[in-house]
mmCIF file of C-alpha atoms and ligand atoms in Angstrom:
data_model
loop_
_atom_site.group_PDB
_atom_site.id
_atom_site.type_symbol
_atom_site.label_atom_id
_atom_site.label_comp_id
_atom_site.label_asym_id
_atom_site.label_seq_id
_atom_site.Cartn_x
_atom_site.Cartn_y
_atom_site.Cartn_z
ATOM 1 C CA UNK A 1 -87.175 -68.813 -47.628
ATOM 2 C CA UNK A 2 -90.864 -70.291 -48.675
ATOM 3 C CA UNK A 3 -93.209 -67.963 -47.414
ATOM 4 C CA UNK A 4 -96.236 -67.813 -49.748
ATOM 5 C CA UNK A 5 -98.174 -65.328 -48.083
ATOM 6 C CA UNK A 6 -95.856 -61.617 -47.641
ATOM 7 C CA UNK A 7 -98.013 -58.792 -46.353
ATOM 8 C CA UNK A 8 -95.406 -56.345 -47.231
ATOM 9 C CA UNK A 9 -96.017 -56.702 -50.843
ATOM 10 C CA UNK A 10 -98.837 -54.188 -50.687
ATOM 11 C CA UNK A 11 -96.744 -51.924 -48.246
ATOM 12 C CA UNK A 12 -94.068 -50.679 -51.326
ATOM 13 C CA UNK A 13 -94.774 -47.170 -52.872
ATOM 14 C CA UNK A 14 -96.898 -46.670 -55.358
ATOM 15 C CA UNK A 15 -99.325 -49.660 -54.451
ATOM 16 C CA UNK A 16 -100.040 -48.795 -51.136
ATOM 17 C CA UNK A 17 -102.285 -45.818 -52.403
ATOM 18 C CA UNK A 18 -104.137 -48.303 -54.112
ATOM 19 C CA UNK A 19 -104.994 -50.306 -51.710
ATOM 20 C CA UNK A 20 -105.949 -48.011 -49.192
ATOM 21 C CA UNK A 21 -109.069 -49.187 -47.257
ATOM 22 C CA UNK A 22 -109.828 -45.366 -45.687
ATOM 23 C CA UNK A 23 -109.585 -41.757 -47.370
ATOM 24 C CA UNK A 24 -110.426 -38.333 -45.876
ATOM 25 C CA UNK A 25 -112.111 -35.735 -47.656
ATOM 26 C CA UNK A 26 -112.613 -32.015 -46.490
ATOM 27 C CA UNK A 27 -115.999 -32.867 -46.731
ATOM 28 C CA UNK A 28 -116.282 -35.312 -44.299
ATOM 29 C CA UNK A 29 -115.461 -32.672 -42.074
ATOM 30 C CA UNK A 30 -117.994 -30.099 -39.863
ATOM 31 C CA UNK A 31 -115.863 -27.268 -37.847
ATOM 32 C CA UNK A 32 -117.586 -26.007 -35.027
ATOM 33 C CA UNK A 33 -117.852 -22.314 -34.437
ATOM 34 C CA UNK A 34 -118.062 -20.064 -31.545
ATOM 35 C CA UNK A 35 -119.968 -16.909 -31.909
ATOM 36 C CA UNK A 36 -119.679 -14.411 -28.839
ATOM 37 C CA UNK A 37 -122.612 -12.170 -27.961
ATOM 38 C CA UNK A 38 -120.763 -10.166 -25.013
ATOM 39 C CA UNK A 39 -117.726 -9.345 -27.277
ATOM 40 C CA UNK A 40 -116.980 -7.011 -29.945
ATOM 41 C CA UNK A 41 -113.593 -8.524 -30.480
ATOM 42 C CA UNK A 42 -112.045 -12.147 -31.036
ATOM 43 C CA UNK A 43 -111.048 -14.182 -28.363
ATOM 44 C CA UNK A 44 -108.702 -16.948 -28.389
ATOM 45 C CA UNK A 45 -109.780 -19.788 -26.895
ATOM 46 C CA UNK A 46 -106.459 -20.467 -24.537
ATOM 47 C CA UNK A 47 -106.927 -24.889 -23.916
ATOM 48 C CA UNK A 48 -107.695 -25.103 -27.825
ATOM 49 C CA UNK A 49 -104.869 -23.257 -29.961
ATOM 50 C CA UNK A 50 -106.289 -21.937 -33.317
ATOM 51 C CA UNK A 51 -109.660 -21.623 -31.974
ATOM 52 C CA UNK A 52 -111.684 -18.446 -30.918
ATOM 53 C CA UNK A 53 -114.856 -16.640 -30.131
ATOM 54 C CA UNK A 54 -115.942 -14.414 -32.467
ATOM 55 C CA UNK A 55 -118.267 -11.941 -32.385
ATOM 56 C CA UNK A 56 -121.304 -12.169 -33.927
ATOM 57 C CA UNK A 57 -120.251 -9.361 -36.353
ATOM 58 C CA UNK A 58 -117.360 -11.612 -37.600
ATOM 59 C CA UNK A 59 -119.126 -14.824 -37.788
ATOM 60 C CA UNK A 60 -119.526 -14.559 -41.449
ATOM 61 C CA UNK A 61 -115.781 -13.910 -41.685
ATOM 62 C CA UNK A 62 -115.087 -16.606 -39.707
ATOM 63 C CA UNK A 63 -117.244 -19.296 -41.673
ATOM 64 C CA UNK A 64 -115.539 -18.035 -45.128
ATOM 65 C CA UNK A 65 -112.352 -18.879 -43.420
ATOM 66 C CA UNK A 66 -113.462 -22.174 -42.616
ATOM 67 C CA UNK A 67 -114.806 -22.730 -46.009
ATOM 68 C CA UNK A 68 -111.318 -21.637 -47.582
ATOM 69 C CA UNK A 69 -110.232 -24.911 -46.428
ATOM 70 C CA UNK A 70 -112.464 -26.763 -48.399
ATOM 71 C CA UNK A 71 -114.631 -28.056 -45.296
ATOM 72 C CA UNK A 72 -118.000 -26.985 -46.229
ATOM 73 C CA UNK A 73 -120.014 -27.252 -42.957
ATOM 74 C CA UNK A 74 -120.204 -25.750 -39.835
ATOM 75 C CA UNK A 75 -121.550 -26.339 -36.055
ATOM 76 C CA UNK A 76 -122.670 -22.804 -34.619
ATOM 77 C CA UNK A 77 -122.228 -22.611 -30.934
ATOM 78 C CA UNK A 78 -123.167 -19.704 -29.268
ATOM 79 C CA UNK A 79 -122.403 -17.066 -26.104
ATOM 80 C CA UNK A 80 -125.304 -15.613 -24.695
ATOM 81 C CA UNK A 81 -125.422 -12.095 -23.614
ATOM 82 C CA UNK A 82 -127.109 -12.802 -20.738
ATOM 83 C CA UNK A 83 -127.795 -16.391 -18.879
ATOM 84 C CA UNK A 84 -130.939 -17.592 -16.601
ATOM 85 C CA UNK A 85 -132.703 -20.587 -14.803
ATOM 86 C CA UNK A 86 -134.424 -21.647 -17.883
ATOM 87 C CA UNK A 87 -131.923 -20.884 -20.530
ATOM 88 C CA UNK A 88 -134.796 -18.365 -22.430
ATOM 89 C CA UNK A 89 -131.852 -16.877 -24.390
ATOM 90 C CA UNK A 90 -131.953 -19.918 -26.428
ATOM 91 C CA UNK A 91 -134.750 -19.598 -28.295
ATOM 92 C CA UNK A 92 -134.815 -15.953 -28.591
ATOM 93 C CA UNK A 93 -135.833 -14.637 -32.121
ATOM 94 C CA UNK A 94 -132.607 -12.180 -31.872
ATOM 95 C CA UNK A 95 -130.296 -15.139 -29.703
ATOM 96 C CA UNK A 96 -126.698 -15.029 -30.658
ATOM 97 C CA UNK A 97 -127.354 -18.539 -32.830
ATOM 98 C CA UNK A 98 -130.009 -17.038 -34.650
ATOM 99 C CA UNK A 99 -128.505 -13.584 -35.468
ATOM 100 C CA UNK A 100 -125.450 -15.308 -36.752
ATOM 101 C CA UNK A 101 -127.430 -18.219 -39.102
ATOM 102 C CA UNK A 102 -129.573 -15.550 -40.445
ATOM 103 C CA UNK A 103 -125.903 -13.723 -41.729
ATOM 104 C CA UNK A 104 -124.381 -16.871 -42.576
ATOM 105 C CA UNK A 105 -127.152 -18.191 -44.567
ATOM 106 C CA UNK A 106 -127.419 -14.811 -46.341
ATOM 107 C CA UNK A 107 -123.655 -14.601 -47.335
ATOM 108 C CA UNK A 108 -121.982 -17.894 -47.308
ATOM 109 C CA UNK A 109 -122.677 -20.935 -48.955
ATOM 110 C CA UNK A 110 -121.733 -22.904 -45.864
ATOM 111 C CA UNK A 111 -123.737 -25.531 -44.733
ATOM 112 C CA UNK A 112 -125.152 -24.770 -41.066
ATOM 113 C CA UNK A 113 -125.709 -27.120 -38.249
ATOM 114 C CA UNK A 114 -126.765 -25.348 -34.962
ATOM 115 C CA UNK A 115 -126.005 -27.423 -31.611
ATOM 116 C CA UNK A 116 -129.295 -27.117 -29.776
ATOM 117 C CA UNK A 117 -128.971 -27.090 -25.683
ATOM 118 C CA UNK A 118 -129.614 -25.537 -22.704
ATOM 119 C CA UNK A 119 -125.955 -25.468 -21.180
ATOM 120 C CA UNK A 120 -124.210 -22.077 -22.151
ATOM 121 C CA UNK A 121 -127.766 -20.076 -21.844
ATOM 122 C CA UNK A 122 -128.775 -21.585 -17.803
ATOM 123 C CA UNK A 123 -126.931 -19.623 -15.402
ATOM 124 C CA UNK A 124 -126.573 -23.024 -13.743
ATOM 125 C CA UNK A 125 -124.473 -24.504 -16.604
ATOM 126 C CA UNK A 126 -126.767 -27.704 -16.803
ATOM 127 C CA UNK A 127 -128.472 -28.667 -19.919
ATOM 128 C CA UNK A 128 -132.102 -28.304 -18.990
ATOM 129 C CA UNK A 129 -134.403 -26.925 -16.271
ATOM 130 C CA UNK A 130 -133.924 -28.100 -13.020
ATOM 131 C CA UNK A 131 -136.024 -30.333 -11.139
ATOM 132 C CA UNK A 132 -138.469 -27.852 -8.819
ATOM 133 C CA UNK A 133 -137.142 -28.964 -5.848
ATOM 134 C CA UNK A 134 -133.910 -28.163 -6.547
ATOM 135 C CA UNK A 135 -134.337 -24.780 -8.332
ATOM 136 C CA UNK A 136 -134.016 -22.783 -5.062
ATOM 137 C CA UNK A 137 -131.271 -24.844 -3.266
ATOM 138 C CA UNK A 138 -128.095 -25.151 -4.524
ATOM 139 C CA UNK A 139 -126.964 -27.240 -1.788
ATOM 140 C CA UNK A 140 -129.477 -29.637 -2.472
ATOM 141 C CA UNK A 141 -128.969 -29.563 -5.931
ATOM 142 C CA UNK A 142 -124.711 -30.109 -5.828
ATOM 143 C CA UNK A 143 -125.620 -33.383 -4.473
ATOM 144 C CA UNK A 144 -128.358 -34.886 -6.915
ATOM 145 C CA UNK A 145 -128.557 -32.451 -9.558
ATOM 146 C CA UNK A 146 -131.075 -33.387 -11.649
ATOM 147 C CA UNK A 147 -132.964 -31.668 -15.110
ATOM 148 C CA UNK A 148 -135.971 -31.935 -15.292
ATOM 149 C CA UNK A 149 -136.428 -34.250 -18.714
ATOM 150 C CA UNK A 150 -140.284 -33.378 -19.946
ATOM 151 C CA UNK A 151 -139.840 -29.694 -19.367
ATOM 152 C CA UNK A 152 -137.031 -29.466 -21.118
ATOM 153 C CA UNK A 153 -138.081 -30.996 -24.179
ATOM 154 C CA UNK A 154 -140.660 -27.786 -24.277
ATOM 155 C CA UNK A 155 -137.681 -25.443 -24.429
ATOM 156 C CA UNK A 156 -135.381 -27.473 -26.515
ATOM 157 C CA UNK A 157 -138.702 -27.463 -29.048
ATOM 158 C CA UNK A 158 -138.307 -23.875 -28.757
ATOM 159 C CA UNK A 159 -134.878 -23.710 -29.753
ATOM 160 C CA UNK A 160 -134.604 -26.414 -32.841
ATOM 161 C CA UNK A 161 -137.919 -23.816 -34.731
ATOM 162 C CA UNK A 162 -136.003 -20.639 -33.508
ATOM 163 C CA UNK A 163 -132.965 -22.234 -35.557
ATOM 164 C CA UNK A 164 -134.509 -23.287 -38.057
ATOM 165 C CA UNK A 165 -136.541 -20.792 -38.766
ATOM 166 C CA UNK A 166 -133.528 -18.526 -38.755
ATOM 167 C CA UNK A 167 -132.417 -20.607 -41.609
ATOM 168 C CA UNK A 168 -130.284 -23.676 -40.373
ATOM 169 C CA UNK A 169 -129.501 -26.402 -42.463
ATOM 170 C CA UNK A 170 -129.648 -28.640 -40.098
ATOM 171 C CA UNK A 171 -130.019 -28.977 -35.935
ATOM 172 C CA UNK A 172 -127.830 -31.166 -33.489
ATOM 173 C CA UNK A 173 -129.870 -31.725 -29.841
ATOM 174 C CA UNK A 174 -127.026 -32.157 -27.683
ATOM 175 C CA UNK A 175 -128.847 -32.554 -23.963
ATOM 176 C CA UNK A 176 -129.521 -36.162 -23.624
ATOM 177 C CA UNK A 177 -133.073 -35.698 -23.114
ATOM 178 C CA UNK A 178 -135.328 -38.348 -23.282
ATOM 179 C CA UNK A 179 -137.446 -38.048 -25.960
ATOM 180 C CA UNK A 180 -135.503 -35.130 -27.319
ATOM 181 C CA UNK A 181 -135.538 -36.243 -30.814
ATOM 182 C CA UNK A 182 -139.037 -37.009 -31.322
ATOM 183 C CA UNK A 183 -139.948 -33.731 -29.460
ATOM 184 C CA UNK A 184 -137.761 -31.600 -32.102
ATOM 185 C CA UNK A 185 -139.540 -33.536 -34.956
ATOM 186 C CA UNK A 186 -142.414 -33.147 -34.109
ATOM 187 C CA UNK A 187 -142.217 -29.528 -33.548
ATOM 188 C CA UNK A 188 -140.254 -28.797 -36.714
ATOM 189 C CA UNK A 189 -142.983 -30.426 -38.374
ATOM 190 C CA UNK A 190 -145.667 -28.646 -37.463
ATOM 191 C CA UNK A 191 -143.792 -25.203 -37.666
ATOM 192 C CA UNK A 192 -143.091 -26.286 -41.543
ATOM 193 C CA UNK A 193 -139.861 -27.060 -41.067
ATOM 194 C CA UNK A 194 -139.524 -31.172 -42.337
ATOM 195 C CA UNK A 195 -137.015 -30.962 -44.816
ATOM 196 C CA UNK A 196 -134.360 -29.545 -41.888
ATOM 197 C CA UNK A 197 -132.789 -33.113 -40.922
ATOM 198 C CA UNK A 198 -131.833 -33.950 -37.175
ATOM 199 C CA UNK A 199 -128.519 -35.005 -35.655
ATOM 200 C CA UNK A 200 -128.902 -36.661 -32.160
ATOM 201 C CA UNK A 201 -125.683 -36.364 -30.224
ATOM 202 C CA UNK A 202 -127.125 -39.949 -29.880
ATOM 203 C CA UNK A 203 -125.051 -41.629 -27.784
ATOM 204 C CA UNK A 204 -123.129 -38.806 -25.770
ATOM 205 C CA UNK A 205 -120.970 -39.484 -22.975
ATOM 206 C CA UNK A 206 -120.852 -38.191 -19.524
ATOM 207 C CA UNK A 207 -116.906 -36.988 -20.413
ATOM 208 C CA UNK A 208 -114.098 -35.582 -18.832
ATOM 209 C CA UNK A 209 -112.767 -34.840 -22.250
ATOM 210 C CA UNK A 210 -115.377 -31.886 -22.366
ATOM 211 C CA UNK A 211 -113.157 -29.888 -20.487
ATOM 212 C CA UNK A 212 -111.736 -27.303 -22.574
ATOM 213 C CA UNK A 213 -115.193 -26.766 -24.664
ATOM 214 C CA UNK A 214 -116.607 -25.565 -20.949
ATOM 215 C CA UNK A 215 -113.791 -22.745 -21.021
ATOM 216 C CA UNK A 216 -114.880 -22.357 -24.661
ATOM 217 C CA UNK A 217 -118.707 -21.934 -24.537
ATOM 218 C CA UNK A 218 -118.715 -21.195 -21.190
ATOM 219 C CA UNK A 219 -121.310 -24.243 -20.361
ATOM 220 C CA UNK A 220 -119.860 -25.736 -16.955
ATOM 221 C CA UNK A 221 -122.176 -26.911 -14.956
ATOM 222 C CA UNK A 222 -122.051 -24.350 -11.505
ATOM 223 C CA UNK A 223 -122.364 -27.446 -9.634
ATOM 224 C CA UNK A 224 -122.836 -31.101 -9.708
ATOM 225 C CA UNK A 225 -121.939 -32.915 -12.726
ATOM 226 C CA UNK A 226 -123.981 -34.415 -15.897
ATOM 227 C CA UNK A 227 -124.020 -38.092 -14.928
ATOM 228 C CA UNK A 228 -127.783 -38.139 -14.745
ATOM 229 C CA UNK A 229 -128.614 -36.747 -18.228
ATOM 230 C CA UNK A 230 -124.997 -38.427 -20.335
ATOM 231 C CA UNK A 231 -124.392 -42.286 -20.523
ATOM 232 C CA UNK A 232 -122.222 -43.530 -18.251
ATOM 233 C CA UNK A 233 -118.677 -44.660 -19.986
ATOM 234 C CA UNK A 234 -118.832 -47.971 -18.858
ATOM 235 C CA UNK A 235 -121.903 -48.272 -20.930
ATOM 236 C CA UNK A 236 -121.598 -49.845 -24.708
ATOM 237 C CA UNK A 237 -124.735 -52.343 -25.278
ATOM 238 C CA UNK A 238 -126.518 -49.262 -23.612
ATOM 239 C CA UNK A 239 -125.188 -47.002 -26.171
ATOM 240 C CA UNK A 240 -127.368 -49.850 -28.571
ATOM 241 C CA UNK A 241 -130.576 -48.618 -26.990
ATOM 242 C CA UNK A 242 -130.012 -45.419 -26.561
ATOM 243 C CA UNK A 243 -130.123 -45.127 -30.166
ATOM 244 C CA UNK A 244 -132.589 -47.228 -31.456
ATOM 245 C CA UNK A 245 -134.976 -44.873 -29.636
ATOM 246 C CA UNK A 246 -133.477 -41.593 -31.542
ATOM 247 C CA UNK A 247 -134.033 -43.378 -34.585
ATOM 248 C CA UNK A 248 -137.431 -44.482 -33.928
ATOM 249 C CA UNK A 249 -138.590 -41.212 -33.136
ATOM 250 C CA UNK A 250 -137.026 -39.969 -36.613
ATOM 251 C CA UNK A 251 -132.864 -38.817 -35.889
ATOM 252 C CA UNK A 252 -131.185 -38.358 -39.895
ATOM 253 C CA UNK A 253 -127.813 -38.615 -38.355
ATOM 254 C CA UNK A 254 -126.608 -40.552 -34.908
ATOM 255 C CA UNK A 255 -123.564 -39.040 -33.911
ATOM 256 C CA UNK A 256 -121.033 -41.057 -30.941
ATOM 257 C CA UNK A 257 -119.096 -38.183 -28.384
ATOM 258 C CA UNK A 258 -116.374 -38.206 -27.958
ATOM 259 C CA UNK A 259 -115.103 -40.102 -30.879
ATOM 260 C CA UNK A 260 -111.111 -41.661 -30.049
ATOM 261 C CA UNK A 261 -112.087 -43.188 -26.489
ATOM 262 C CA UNK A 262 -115.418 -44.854 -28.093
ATOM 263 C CA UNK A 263 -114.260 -46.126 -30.961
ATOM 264 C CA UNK A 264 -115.850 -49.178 -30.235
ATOM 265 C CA UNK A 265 -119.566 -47.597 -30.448
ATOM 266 C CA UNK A 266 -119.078 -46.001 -32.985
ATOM 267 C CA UNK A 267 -117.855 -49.132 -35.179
ATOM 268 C CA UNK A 268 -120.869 -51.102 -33.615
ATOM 269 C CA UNK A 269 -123.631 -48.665 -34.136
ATOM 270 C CA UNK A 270 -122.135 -48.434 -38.198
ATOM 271 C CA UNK A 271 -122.349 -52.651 -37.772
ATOM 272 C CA UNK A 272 -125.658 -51.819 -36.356
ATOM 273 C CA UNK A 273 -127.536 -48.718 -38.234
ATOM 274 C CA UNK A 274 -128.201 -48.196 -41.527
ATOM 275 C CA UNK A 275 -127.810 -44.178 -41.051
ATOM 276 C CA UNK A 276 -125.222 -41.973 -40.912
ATOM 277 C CA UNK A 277 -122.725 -42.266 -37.923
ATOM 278 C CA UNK A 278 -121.348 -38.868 -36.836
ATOM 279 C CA UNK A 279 -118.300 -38.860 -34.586
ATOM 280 C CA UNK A 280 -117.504 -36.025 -32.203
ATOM 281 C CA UNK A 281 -113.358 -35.712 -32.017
ATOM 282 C CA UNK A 282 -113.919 -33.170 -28.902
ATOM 283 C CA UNK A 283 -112.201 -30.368 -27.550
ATOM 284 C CA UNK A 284 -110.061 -32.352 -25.064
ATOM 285 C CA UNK A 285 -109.274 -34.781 -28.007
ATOM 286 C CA UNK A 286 -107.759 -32.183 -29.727
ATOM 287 C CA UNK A 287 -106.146 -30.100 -26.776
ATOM 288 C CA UNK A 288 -104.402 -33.084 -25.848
ATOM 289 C CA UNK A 289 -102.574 -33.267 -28.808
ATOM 290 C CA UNK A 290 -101.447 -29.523 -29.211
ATOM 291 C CA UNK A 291 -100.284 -29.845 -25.231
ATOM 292 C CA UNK A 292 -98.186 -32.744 -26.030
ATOM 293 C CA UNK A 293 -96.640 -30.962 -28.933
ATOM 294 C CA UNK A 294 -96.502 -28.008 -27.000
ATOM 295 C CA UNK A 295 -93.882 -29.962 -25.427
ATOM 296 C CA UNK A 296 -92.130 -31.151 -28.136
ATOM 297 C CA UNK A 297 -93.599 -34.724 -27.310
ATOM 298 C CA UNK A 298 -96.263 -35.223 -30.575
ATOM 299 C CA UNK A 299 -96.306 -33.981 -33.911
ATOM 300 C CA UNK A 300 -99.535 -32.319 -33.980
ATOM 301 C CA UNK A 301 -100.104 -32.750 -37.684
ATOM 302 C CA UNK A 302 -99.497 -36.745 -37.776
ATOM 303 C CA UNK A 303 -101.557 -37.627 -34.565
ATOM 304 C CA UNK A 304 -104.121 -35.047 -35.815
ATOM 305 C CA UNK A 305 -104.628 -36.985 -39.403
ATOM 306 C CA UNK A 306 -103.972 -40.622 -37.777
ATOM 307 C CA UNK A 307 -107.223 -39.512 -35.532
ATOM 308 C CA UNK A 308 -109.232 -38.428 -38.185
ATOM 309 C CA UNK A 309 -108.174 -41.249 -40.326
ATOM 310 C CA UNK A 310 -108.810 -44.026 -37.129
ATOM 311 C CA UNK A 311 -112.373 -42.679 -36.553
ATOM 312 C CA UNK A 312 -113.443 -42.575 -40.187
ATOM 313 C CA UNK A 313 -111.905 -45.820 -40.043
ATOM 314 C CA UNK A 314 -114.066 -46.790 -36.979
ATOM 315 C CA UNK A 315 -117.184 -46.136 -39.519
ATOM 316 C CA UNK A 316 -118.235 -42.539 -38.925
ATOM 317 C CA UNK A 317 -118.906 -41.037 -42.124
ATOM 318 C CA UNK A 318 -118.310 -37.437 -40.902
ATOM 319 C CA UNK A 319 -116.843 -36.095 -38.348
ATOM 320 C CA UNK A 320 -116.494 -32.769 -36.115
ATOM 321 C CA UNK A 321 -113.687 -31.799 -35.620
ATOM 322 C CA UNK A 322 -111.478 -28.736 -34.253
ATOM 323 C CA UNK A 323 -108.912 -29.884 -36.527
ATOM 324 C CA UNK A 324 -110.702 -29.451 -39.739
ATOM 325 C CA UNK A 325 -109.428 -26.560 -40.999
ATOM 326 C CA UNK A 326 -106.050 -27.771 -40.401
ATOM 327 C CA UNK A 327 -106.359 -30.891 -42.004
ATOM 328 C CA UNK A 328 -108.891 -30.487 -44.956
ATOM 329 C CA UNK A 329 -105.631 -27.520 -45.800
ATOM 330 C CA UNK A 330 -103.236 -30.820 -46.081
ATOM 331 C CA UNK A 331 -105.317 -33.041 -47.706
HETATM 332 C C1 PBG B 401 -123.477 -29.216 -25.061
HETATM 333 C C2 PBG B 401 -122.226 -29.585 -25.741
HETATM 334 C C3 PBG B 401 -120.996 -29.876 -25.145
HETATM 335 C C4 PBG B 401 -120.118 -30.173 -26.169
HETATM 336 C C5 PBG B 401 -120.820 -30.041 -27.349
HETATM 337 N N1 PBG B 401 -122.131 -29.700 -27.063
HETATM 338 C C6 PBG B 401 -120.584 -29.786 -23.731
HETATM 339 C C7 PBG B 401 -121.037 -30.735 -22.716
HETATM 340 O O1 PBG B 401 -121.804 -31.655 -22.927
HETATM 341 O O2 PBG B 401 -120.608 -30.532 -21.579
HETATM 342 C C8 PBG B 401 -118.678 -30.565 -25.985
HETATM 343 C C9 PBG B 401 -117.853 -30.469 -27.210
HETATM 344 C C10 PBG B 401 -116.405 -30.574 -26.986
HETATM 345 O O3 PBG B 401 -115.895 -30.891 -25.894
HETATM 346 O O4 PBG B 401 -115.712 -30.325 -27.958
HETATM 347 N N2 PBG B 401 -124.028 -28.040 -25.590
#
């Protein structure tokens, strides 16, 4: 046989390391974190195994576990104790997000990203205020549920100082709010706050793989959906756009969610951005793969490092991940 060109060559032991094109590190990693304001106990977290709420007592306990693994960042989610129209348990000075930052900060070395939105403090689940007309009927609002963009920017303002000034590394506007981005700036700006960089959940997705995070963080929406605020799935020039505008108006990081099923954005926004990519591996990402092995079908510990491994692949530089913990121990 006369075949000058053999492929396998570089497949035999020994060499393949070598030529590796992709590596994961623990550090490319950021574990999100629920802390629990109406419990004095840890909850497990039943669609994501390995995962729980903790309360805000243990949240130091639980970021030292984290950081045992060698991931060195977190993303603080958080349960309010109590929820209302306007979410105004998100930007309380004593809010379950800030109470646990402040002890983190103090007694870890970790590095702290804080998720800022609207949907697990509204007692209408949705990331923002509601349009006026809708506030009072729910009827009304099932059908066209819409937030109202400009007033929401005041509270999310609110939130991204009440983090920061609680001592967060960094803050992550999740709401896909127009405007969002340069609204934070701005406001951490002028509070004194301009070294605290932002990551836009840039080009967010309106997802079904959200699903077990909901249970998590207890942020469904009570009705209607979030195809008004989120890009629409079909949507990848849009995606393009959408995040030219965050970085004009000053995002540090642009961050694609979910990661796996947009894949393709997030290797075109790397082809397209000079910044940091962040990829979101979500909650249904990863409860898909502890069903399946649940069942015997998956090994949970390939598919989880073949994910990783795709998306950092894809060109996201880090990545958040439930699985980080688990992984970063194997690596
Ligand atoms: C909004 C937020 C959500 C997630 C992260 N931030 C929920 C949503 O948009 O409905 C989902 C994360 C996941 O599924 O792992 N605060």
């Amino acid at each position: 046989m006369d075949l000058t060109h053999r492929p396998r060559r570089l497949r035999q032991d020994r060499v393949r390391d070598l030529v590796s094109e992709t590596t994961l590190e623990p550090t490319d990693f950021v574990a999100p974190v629920f802390v629990d304001a109406t419990t004095d106990e840890r909850i497990e977290i039943e669609s994501m195994p390995g995962h729980e709420r903790v309360p805000i007592d243990e949240a130091v306990d639980r970021v030292e576990e984290v950081l045992e693994t060698g991931v060195e960042a977190v993303m603080l989610f958080g349960i309010p104790i109590a929820k209302d129209p306007e979410g105004t348990r998100a930007w309380a000075d004593d809010g379950v997000v800030q109470e646990a930052t402040r002890r983190i900060v103090a007694e870890t070395d970790a590095y702290v990203i804080t998720d800022v939105c609207l949907c697990e403090y509204t007692d209408h689940g949705h990331c923002g205020t509601l349009e006026e007309e809708l506030r009072t009927d729910a009827d009304d609002a099932h059908a066209t549920c819409t937030v109202d963009n400009d007033a929401t920017l005041e509270s999310l303002e609110k939130i991204a100082v009440s983090h920061a000034a609680a001592g967060a590394d960094m803050v992550a506007p999740s709401g896909m709010m127009d405007g969002m981005v340069g609204a934070i700036r701005g406001a951490l700006d002028r509070e004194g706050f301009e070294n605290v960089p932002v990551m836009s959940y840039a080009a967010k997705y309106e997802s079904a793989f959200y699903g077990p995070f909901r249970d998590a963080a207890d942020g469904a929406p009570a009705f209607g959906d979030r195809r008004h605020y989120q890009m629409d799935p079909a949507n990848a020039r849009e995606a393009i756009r959408e995040v030219a505008l965050d970085v004009e108006e000053g995002a540090d990081v642009l961050m694609v969610k979910p990661a796996l099923p947009y894949l393709d954005v997030v290797s075109s926004l790397r082809r397209e951005f000079d910044h940091p990519i962040a990829a979101y591996n979500v909650s249904g990402e990863y409860a898909m793969l502890h069903a399946a092995a649940e069942k015997g079908w998956l090994d949970v510990e390939e598919t989880a490092l073949e994910s990783l491994l795709s998306i950092k692949r894809a060109g996201a530089d880090l990545i958040l991940t439930y699985f980080a913990e688990d992984v970063a121990a194997r690596l």
